[in-house]
Amino acid sequence: MRLGLALGYWGRGPAADHLSLAQEAERLGYHSVWTAESWGSDAFTPLTWIAAGTSTIRLGTAVAQMAARPPTTTAMHALTLDHLSGGRMMLGLGLSGPQVVEGWYGRPFPDSPLTATREYVDVVRQVLRREAPVELDGRFHAHPYRGPDATGLGRPLKPITHPLRPDLPVLLGAEGPRNVAQTVRIADGWLPLYWAPTRPEVYGPALAALPKDFLVAPMAQVRVCDDVAEGLLPVKAMLGFYIGGMGHAARNFHADLMARMGYEDEARRIQELFLAGRREEAVRAVPDAFADEISLVGPRERVAERLAAWREGPVTDLLALAPDPRTLRVLAELNG
């Protein structure tokens, strides 16, 4: 199991230590570093900055949101950064949810998310292969566009720039069993948001027979500390926000996943509290047991013991949300 450093997205402003953490991860032998986006900083610009300050570590988006860009634009970002970094780019994509897609990007959330995702990946693959002009008679991502307001002047194009790697890895963030099954069919890897090593059945039967070299790269908060309860607080804060605030009360994919993992009543309670403006109570309502099973928190010996369970399943890459150089170092030593 390889290690990756997950930096996430910015809060109020740029994180001063992201580049130094990426450089330390590279020095320690981490395989990859990953950025993200929500409705603030984008995923590609910080990754380009990190690329300029490193030389060997792989560079991934976990995730770049599909609604933010047409698939051809995303492919342009990926092939450009792949060239600039000497072939280190890994493209992780996610559909997000109705709240973000419609509220931030001002686009309709697709009524068939699986079809929209499949078309998006198809177009990205066509750009990166550069075998022919991009053409897709798609419902959501038609190329050329032939809608009722089209001029009729559009024609299929292929990228002027020759991609460095036609097989640049494409990974997908997916939560529901049908979405995970499609990810296994059409992508090079899967980016689980919440991964519990003891219950892979939650994600459906698709994980029983994965293609050769398929990547399973879950993100997990890692913190080496003496007090487990205190170390879990950032995990619970993240869960309170995602379960409570990253979606509508009637449609929240993160809450649905928590429910399938055996915490349905708790998930609905977190939503109620968060949406009522009682955010601190929502964080406190996150069960320690749930926060603990999807993270690696505690003294070195405890992290070492729990890390063994992550190695036993299909996980190929652990993307660690690690807040400090000491945690990065200890994790590298334990994974040795």
CSV table of C-alpha atoms in Angstrom, one decimal:
chain,number,residue,atom,x,y,z
A,1,MET,CA,0.0,0.0,0.0
A,2,ARG,CA,1.4,3.3,-1.1
A,3,LEU,CA,1.0,6.6,0.7
A,4,GLY,CA,-0.3,9.8,-0.6
A,5,LEU,CA,-0.7,13.3,1.1
A,6,ALA,CA,-4.1,14.8,0.8
A,7,LEU,CA,-4.1,18.6,1.2
A,8,GLY,CA,-7.8,19.2,0.5
A,9,TYR,CA,-8.9,22.7,-0.4
A,10,TRP,CA,-8.2,26.1,1.2
A,11,GLY,CA,-10.3,27.6,3.9
A,12,ARG,CA,-10.2,31.4,4.3
A,13,GLY,CA,-6.9,31.6,2.3
A,14,PRO,CA,-3.9,29.7,1.1
A,15,ALA,CA,-2.4,27.3,3.6
A,16,ALA,CA,1.2,28.4,4.3
A,17,ASP,CA,2.5,24.9,4.9
A,18,HIS,CA,1.1,23.0,1.9
A,19,LEU,CA,4.2,23.2,-0.3
A,20,SER,CA,6.5,22.4,2.6
A,21,LEU,CA,4.3,19.4,3.6
A,22,ALA,CA,4.4,18.2,-0.1
A,23,GLN,CA,8.1,18.5,-0.1
A,24,GLU,CA,8.5,16.6,3.1
A,25,ALA,CA,6.2,13.9,1.8
A,26,GLU,CA,8.3,13.6,-1.3
A,27,ARG,CA,11.4,13.3,0.9
A,28,LEU,CA,9.8,10.6,2.9
A,29,GLY,CA,8.9,8.6,-0.2
A,30,TYR,CA,5.2,9.3,-0.5
A,31,HIS,CA,3.9,8.3,-3.9
A,32,SER,CA,1.5,11.2,-4.4
A,33,VAL,CA,0.0,14.5,-3.2
A,34,TRP,CA,-3.6,15.5,-3.8
A,35,THR,CA,-5.5,18.8,-3.9
A,36,ALA,CA,-9.3,19.4,-3.9
A,37,GLU,CA,-11.9,22.1,-4.6
A,38,SER,CA,-15.4,22.9,-3.2
A,39,TRP,CA,-16.5,26.5,-3.8
A,40,GLY,CA,-13.4,28.5,-3.1
A,41,SER,CA,-9.9,27.6,-4.3
A,42,ASP,CA,-9.6,25.4,-7.4
A,43,ALA,CA,-7.8,22.1,-7.5
A,44,PHE,CA,-5.4,22.6,-10.4
A,45,THR,CA,-3.6,25.9,-9.6
A,46,PRO,CA,-2.3,24.8,-6.2
A,47,LEU,CA,-1.2,21.5,-7.8
A,48,THR,CA,0.8,23.4,-10.4
A,49,TRP,CA,2.5,25.4,-7.6
A,50,ILE,CA,3.4,22.1,-5.9
A,51,ALA,CA,4.6,20.6,-9.1
A,52,ALA,CA,7.1,23.5,-9.5
A,53,GLY,CA,8.5,22.8,-6.0
A,54,THR,CA,8.8,19.1,-6.3
A,55,SER,CA,10.4,16.6,-8.7
A,56,THR,CA,9.2,13.0,-8.2
A,57,ILE,CA,5.9,12.9,-6.3
A,58,ARG,CA,2.8,12.2,-8.3
A,59,LEU,CA,0.2,15.0,-8.5
A,60,GLY,CA,-3.5,14.2,-8.2
A,61,THR,CA,-6.9,16.0,-7.9
A,62,ALA,CA,-9.2,14.5,-5.3
A,63,VAL,CA,-11.4,15.7,-6.6
A,64,ALA,CA,-11.8,18.2,-9.4
A,65,GLN,CA,-15.6,18.8,-9.8
A,66,MET,CA,-17.1,17.9,-13.1
A,67,ALA,CA,-19.7,20.7,-13.0
A,68,ALA,CA,-16.8,23.3,-12.8
A,69,ARG,CA,-15.6,22.7,-16.3
A,70,PRO,CA,-16.6,21.1,-19.6
A,71,PRO,CA,-14.7,17.8,-20.0
A,72,THR,CA,-12.5,19.2,-22.7
A,73,THR,CA,-11.4,21.9,-20.4
A,74,THR,CA,-10.6,19.4,-17.6
A,75,ALA,CA,-8.6,17.4,-20.1
A,76,MET,CA,-6.7,20.5,-21.1
A,77,HIS,CA,-5.8,21.1,-17.5
A,78,ALA,CA,-4.7,17.5,-17.0
A,79,LEU,CA,-2.6,17.3,-20.2
A,80,THR,CA,-0.9,20.7,-19.5
A,81,LEU,CA,0.1,19.8,-16.0
A,82,ASP,CA,1.2,16.4,-17.1
A,83,HIS,CA,3.6,18.0,-19.5
A,84,LEU,CA,4.9,20.6,-17.0
A,85,SER,CA,5.5,18.0,-14.3
A,86,GLY,CA,7.1,15.4,-16.5
A,87,GLY,CA,4.3,12.9,-16.5
A,88,ARG,CA,3.2,13.0,-12.8
A,89,MET,CA,-0.5,13.9,-13.2
A,90,MET,CA,-3.4,11.8,-11.9
A,91,LEU,CA,-6.9,13.1,-12.7
A,92,GLY,CA,-9.5,12.5,-10.0
A,93,LEU,CA,-13.0,13.6,-10.8
A,94,GLY,CA,-16.2,13.9,-8.8
A,95,LEU,CA,-19.8,14.9,-9.7
A,96,SER,CA,-20.6,16.6,-6.4
A,97,GLY,CA,-24.2,17.1,-5.4
A,98,PRO,CA,-27.2,19.2,-6.3
A,99,GLN,CA,-26.5,21.9,-3.6
A,100,VAL,CA,-23.1,22.7,-5.1
A,101,VAL,CA,-23.8,22.0,-8.8
A,102,GLU,CA,-26.9,24.2,-8.9
A,103,GLY,CA,-26.1,26.6,-6.1
A,104,TRP,CA,-22.5,27.3,-7.0
A,105,TYR,CA,-22.0,26.4,-10.6
A,106,GLY,CA,-25.4,27.4,-11.7
A,107,ARG,CA,-26.0,24.2,-13.7
A,108,PRO,CA,-28.8,21.7,-13.4
A,109,PHE,CA,-27.9,18.6,-11.5
A,110,PRO,CA,-28.1,15.7,-14.0
A,111,ASP,CA,-31.2,13.5,-13.6
A,112,SER,CA,-29.0,10.6,-14.6
A,113,PRO,CA,-25.7,11.0,-12.7
A,114,LEU,CA,-24.2,7.7,-14.0
A,115,THR,CA,-24.8,8.8,-17.6
A,116,ALA,CA,-23.4,12.2,-17.1
A,117,THR,CA,-20.3,10.8,-15.5
A,118,ARG,CA,-19.8,8.2,-18.2
A,119,GLU,CA,-20.1,10.8,-20.9
A,120,TYR,CA,-17.7,13.1,-19.1
A,121,VAL,CA,-15.0,10.4,-18.8
A,122,ASP,CA,-15.5,9.4,-22.4
A,123,VAL,CA,-14.7,12.9,-23.6
A,124,VAL,CA,-11.7,13.3,-21.4
A,125,ARG,CA,-10.4,9.9,-22.6
A,126,GLN,CA,-10.9,11.0,-26.3
A,127,VAL,CA,-8.9,14.2,-25.7
A,128,LEU,CA,-6.0,12.4,-24.0
A,129,ARG,CA,-5.8,9.7,-26.6
A,130,ARG,CA,-5.9,12.2,-29.5
A,131,GLU,CA,-6.7,9.5,-32.0
A,132,ALA,CA,-9.4,11.5,-33.8
A,133,PRO,CA,-11.5,14.7,-33.3
A,134,VAL,CA,-13.7,14.5,-30.2
A,135,GLU,CA,-17.2,13.3,-31.1
A,136,LEU,CA,-20.0,12.2,-28.7
A,137,ASP,CA,-23.7,12.1,-29.3
A,138,GLY,CA,-24.2,12.6,-25.6
A,139,ARG,CA,-27.2,13.6,-23.6
A,140,PHE,CA,-25.2,15.8,-21.2
A,141,HIS,CA,-21.8,16.3,-23.0
A,142,ALA,CA,-22.5,16.4,-26.8
A,143,HIS,CA,-19.5,17.2,-29.0
A,144,PRO,CA,-20.0,19.1,-31.2
A,145,TYR,CA,-23.0,20.8,-29.5
A,146,ARG,CA,-26.1,20.4,-31.6
A,147,GLY,CA,-28.8,21.8,-29.2
A,148,PRO,CA,-31.8,23.9,-30.4
A,149,ASP,CA,-29.8,27.1,-29.9
A,150,ALA,CA,-26.7,25.9,-31.8
A,151,THR,CA,-25.4,27.8,-34.8
A,152,GLY,CA,-24.6,24.6,-36.6
A,153,LEU,CA,-21.1,25.8,-37.2
A,154,GLY,CA,-19.4,23.7,-34.6
A,155,ARG,CA,-17.1,20.9,-35.8
A,156,PRO,CA,-15.2,18.1,-34.1
A,157,LEU,CA,-11.7,19.1,-33.0
A,158,LYS,CA,-8.8,17.3,-31.4
A,159,PRO,CA,-6.3,18.9,-29.2
A,160,ILE,CA,-3.6,21.0,-30.8
A,161,THR,CA,-1.2,19.9,-28.1
A,162,HIS,CA,-0.1,16.2,-28.1
A,163,PRO,CA,-0.8,14.8,-24.7
A,164,LEU,CA,2.3,13.4,-23.0
A,165,ARG,CA,0.5,10.2,-21.9
A,166,PRO,CA,-2.7,9.0,-23.6
A,167,ASP,CA,-3.2,6.7,-20.6
A,168,LEU,CA,-3.0,9.4,-17.9
A,169,PRO,CA,-4.9,7.8,-14.9
A,170,VAL,CA,-8.5,8.9,-14.4
A,171,LEU,CA,-10.0,8.2,-11.0
A,172,LEU,CA,-13.5,8.8,-9.8
A,173,GLY,CA,-15.0,9.8,-6.5
A,174,ALA,CA,-18.1,7.5,-6.0
A,175,GLU,CA,-20.2,6.6,-3.0
A,176,GLY,CA,-23.3,4.6,-4.0
A,177,PRO,CA,-22.9,0.9,-5.0
A,178,ARG,CA,-24.1,1.5,-8.6
A,179,ASN,CA,-21.7,4.5,-9.0
A,180,VAL,CA,-18.8,2.4,-7.6
A,181,ALA,CA,-19.7,-0.4,-10.0
A,182,GLN,CA,-19.6,2.0,-13.0
A,183,THR,CA,-16.3,3.4,-11.7
A,184,VAL,CA,-14.7,0.0,-11.7
A,185,ARG,CA,-15.8,-0.4,-15.4
A,186,ILE,CA,-14.8,3.0,-16.8
A,187,ALA,CA,-12.0,4.4,-14.6
A,188,ASP,CA,-8.5,3.6,-13.6
A,189,GLY,CA,-9.2,4.0,-9.9
A,190,TRP,CA,-11.7,4.9,-7.2
A,191,LEU,CA,-11.5,7.6,-4.6
A,192,PRO,CA,-13.6,6.6,-1.6
A,193,LEU,CA,-14.5,9.5,0.7
A,194,TYR,CA,-15.2,7.3,3.8
A,195,TRP,CA,-13.5,4.0,3.9
A,196,ALA,CA,-14.0,1.5,6.7
A,197,PRO,CA,-11.6,-1.4,6.3
A,198,THR,CA,-13.8,-3.8,8.2
A,199,ARG,CA,-16.9,-3.3,6.0
A,200,PRO,CA,-16.1,-3.2,2.3
A,201,GLU,CA,-19.5,-4.7,1.5
A,202,VAL,CA,-21.1,-1.3,2.1
A,203,TYR,CA,-19.8,-0.2,-1.3
A,204,GLY,CA,-21.3,-3.1,-3.3
A,205,PRO,CA,-20.1,-6.3,-4.9
A,206,ALA,CA,-18.0,-4.5,-7.5
A,207,LEU,CA,-14.9,-4.6,-5.3
A,208,ALA,CA,-14.8,-8.4,-5.3
A,209,ALA,CA,-13.2,-8.6,-8.7
A,210,LEU,CA,-11.2,-5.5,-9.5
A,211,PRO,CA,-9.3,-5.1,-12.8
A,212,LYS,CA,-5.6,-5.5,-12.7
A,213,ASP,CA,-3.8,-2.4,-11.6
A,214,PHE,CA,-7.1,-0.7,-10.6
A,215,LEU,CA,-6.4,1.9,-7.9
A,216,VAL,CA,-8.4,2.1,-4.7
A,217,ALA,CA,-7.3,5.3,-2.9
A,218,PRO,CA,-9.4,6.3,0.1
A,219,MET,CA,-8.8,9.6,1.9
A,220,ALA,CA,-8.4,9.4,5.7
A,221,GLN,CA,-7.4,11.8,8.4
A,222,VAL,CA,-4.3,10.6,10.2
A,223,ARG,CA,-3.0,12.1,13.4
A,224,VAL,CA,-0.4,10.7,15.7
A,225,CYS,CA,-1.3,11.9,19.2
A,226,ASP,CA,-1.7,10.8,22.8
A,227,ASP,CA,-5.4,11.6,23.3
A,228,VAL,CA,-7.6,9.7,20.9
A,229,ALA,CA,-10.8,11.6,21.7
A,230,GLU,CA,-9.0,14.9,21.1
A,231,GLY,CA,-7.4,13.6,17.9
A,232,LEU,CA,-10.8,12.7,16.6
A,233,LEU,CA,-12.2,16.2,16.9
A,234,PRO,CA,-11.0,17.3,13.5
A,235,VAL,CA,-12.5,14.2,12.0
A,236,LYS,CA,-15.8,14.9,13.6
A,237,ALA,CA,-15.7,18.5,12.5
A,238,MET,CA,-15.2,17.4,8.9
A,239,LEU,CA,-18.0,14.8,9.2
A,240,GLY,CA,-20.4,17.3,10.8
A,241,PHE,CA,-19.8,19.7,7.8
A,242,TYR,CA,-20.1,17.0,5.1
A,243,ILE,CA,-23.0,15.1,6.6
A,244,GLY,CA,-24.9,18.2,7.8
A,245,GLY,CA,-23.9,20.9,5.3
A,246,MET,CA,-22.8,19.4,2.0
A,247,GLY,CA,-26.2,18.7,0.6
A,248,HIS,CA,-30.0,19.2,1.1
A,249,ALA,CA,-31.8,17.5,3.9
A,250,ALA,CA,-33.7,15.4,1.3
A,251,ARG,CA,-30.6,14.6,-0.8
A,252,ASN,CA,-27.2,14.3,0.7
A,253,PHE,CA,-25.0,11.5,-0.7
A,254,HIS,CA,-22.6,11.7,2.3
A,255,ALA,CA,-25.4,11.2,4.8
A,256,ASP,CA,-26.8,8.4,2.8
A,257,LEU,CA,-23.4,6.6,2.9
A,258,MET,CA,-23.1,7.1,6.7
A,259,ALA,CA,-26.6,5.6,6.9
A,260,ARG,CA,-25.6,2.5,4.9
A,261,MET,CA,-22.6,2.1,7.2
A,262,GLY,CA,-25.0,1.6,10.1
A,263,TYR,CA,-25.4,5.1,11.5
A,264,GLU,CA,-28.7,6.2,9.9
A,265,ASP,CA,-30.3,7.7,13.0
A,266,GLU,CA,-27.1,9.6,13.8
A,267,ALA,CA,-26.7,10.8,10.2
A,268,ARG,CA,-30.2,12.3,10.2
A,269,ARG,CA,-29.7,13.9,13.6
A,270,ILE,CA,-26.4,15.5,12.4
A,271,GLN,CA,-28.3,16.9,9.4
A,272,GLU,CA,-31.1,18.3,11.6
A,273,LEU,CA,-28.7,20.1,14.0
A,274,PHE,CA,-26.5,21.5,11.2
A,275,LEU,CA,-29.4,22.8,9.1
A,276,ALA,CA,-30.9,24.4,12.2
A,277,GLY,CA,-27.7,26.4,12.7
A,278,ARG,CA,-26.6,24.3,15.7
A,279,ARG,CA,-23.2,23.4,14.2
A,280,GLU,CA,-21.3,22.7,17.3
A,281,GLU,CA,-24.0,20.3,18.5
A,282,ALA,CA,-23.9,18.6,15.0
A,283,VAL,CA,-20.2,18.0,15.4
A,284,ARG,CA,-20.7,16.6,18.9
A,285,ALA,CA,-23.4,14.3,17.6
A,286,VAL,CA,-21.0,12.5,15.3
A,287,PRO,CA,-20.3,9.2,16.9
A,288,ASP,CA,-16.7,8.7,18.0
A,289,ALA,CA,-17.0,5.1,16.7
A,290,PHE,CA,-17.8,6.3,13.1
A,291,ALA,CA,-15.1,8.9,13.1
A,292,ASP,CA,-12.6,6.3,14.4
A,293,GLU,CA,-13.2,3.6,11.9
A,294,ILE,CA,-12.6,5.9,8.9
A,295,SER,CA,-9.4,7.5,10.2
A,296,LEU,CA,-6.1,6.6,11.8
A,297,VAL,CA,-5.8,8.5,15.1
A,298,GLY,CA,-3.9,7.9,18.4
A,299,PRO,CA,-0.5,6.9,19.7
A,300,ARG,CA,2.0,5.4,17.4
A,301,GLU,CA,1.2,1.8,18.5
A,302,ARG,CA,-2.5,2.2,18.0
A,303,VAL,CA,-2.0,3.7,14.5
A,304,ALA,CA,0.3,0.8,13.6
A,305,GLU,CA,-2.2,-1.8,14.8
A,306,ARG,CA,-5.1,-0.2,12.8
A,307,LEU,CA,-2.9,0.4,9.7
A,308,ALA,CA,-2.7,-3.4,9.3
A,309,ALA,CA,-6.4,-3.6,8.5
A,310,TRP,CA,-6.0,-1.0,5.7
A,311,ARG,CA,-3.4,-3.2,4.1
A,312,GLU,CA,-5.5,-6.4,4.2
A,313,GLY,CA,-8.2,-5.2,1.8
A,314,PRO,CA,-8.2,-3.7,-1.8
A,315,VAL,CA,-6.6,-0.4,-0.8
A,316,THR,CA,-3.7,0.4,-3.1
A,317,ASP,CA,-3.1,4.0,-1.9
A,318,LEU,CA,-3.8,5.6,1.5
A,319,LEU,CA,-4.3,9.4,1.0
A,320,ALA,CA,-3.5,10.8,4.3
A,321,LEU,CA,-4.9,14.1,5.6
A,322,ALA,CA,-1.9,14.5,7.8
A,323,PRO,CA,-1.7,17.9,9.6
A,324,ASP,CA,2.0,17.9,10.6
A,325,PRO,CA,5.4,16.6,9.5
A,326,ARG,CA,5.7,14.3,12.5
A,327,THR,CA,2.5,12.4,11.5
A,328,LEU,CA,3.8,12.2,8.0
A,329,ARG,CA,7.1,10.7,9.2
A,330,VAL,CA,5.5,8.2,11.6
A,331,LEU,CA,3.1,7.0,9.0
A,332,ALA,CA,5.9,6.5,6.5
A,333,GLU,CA,7.9,4.6,9.1
A,334,LEU,CA,4.9,2.4,10.0
A,335,ASN,CA,4.1,1.7,6.3
A,336,GLY,CA,7.8,1.0,5.6
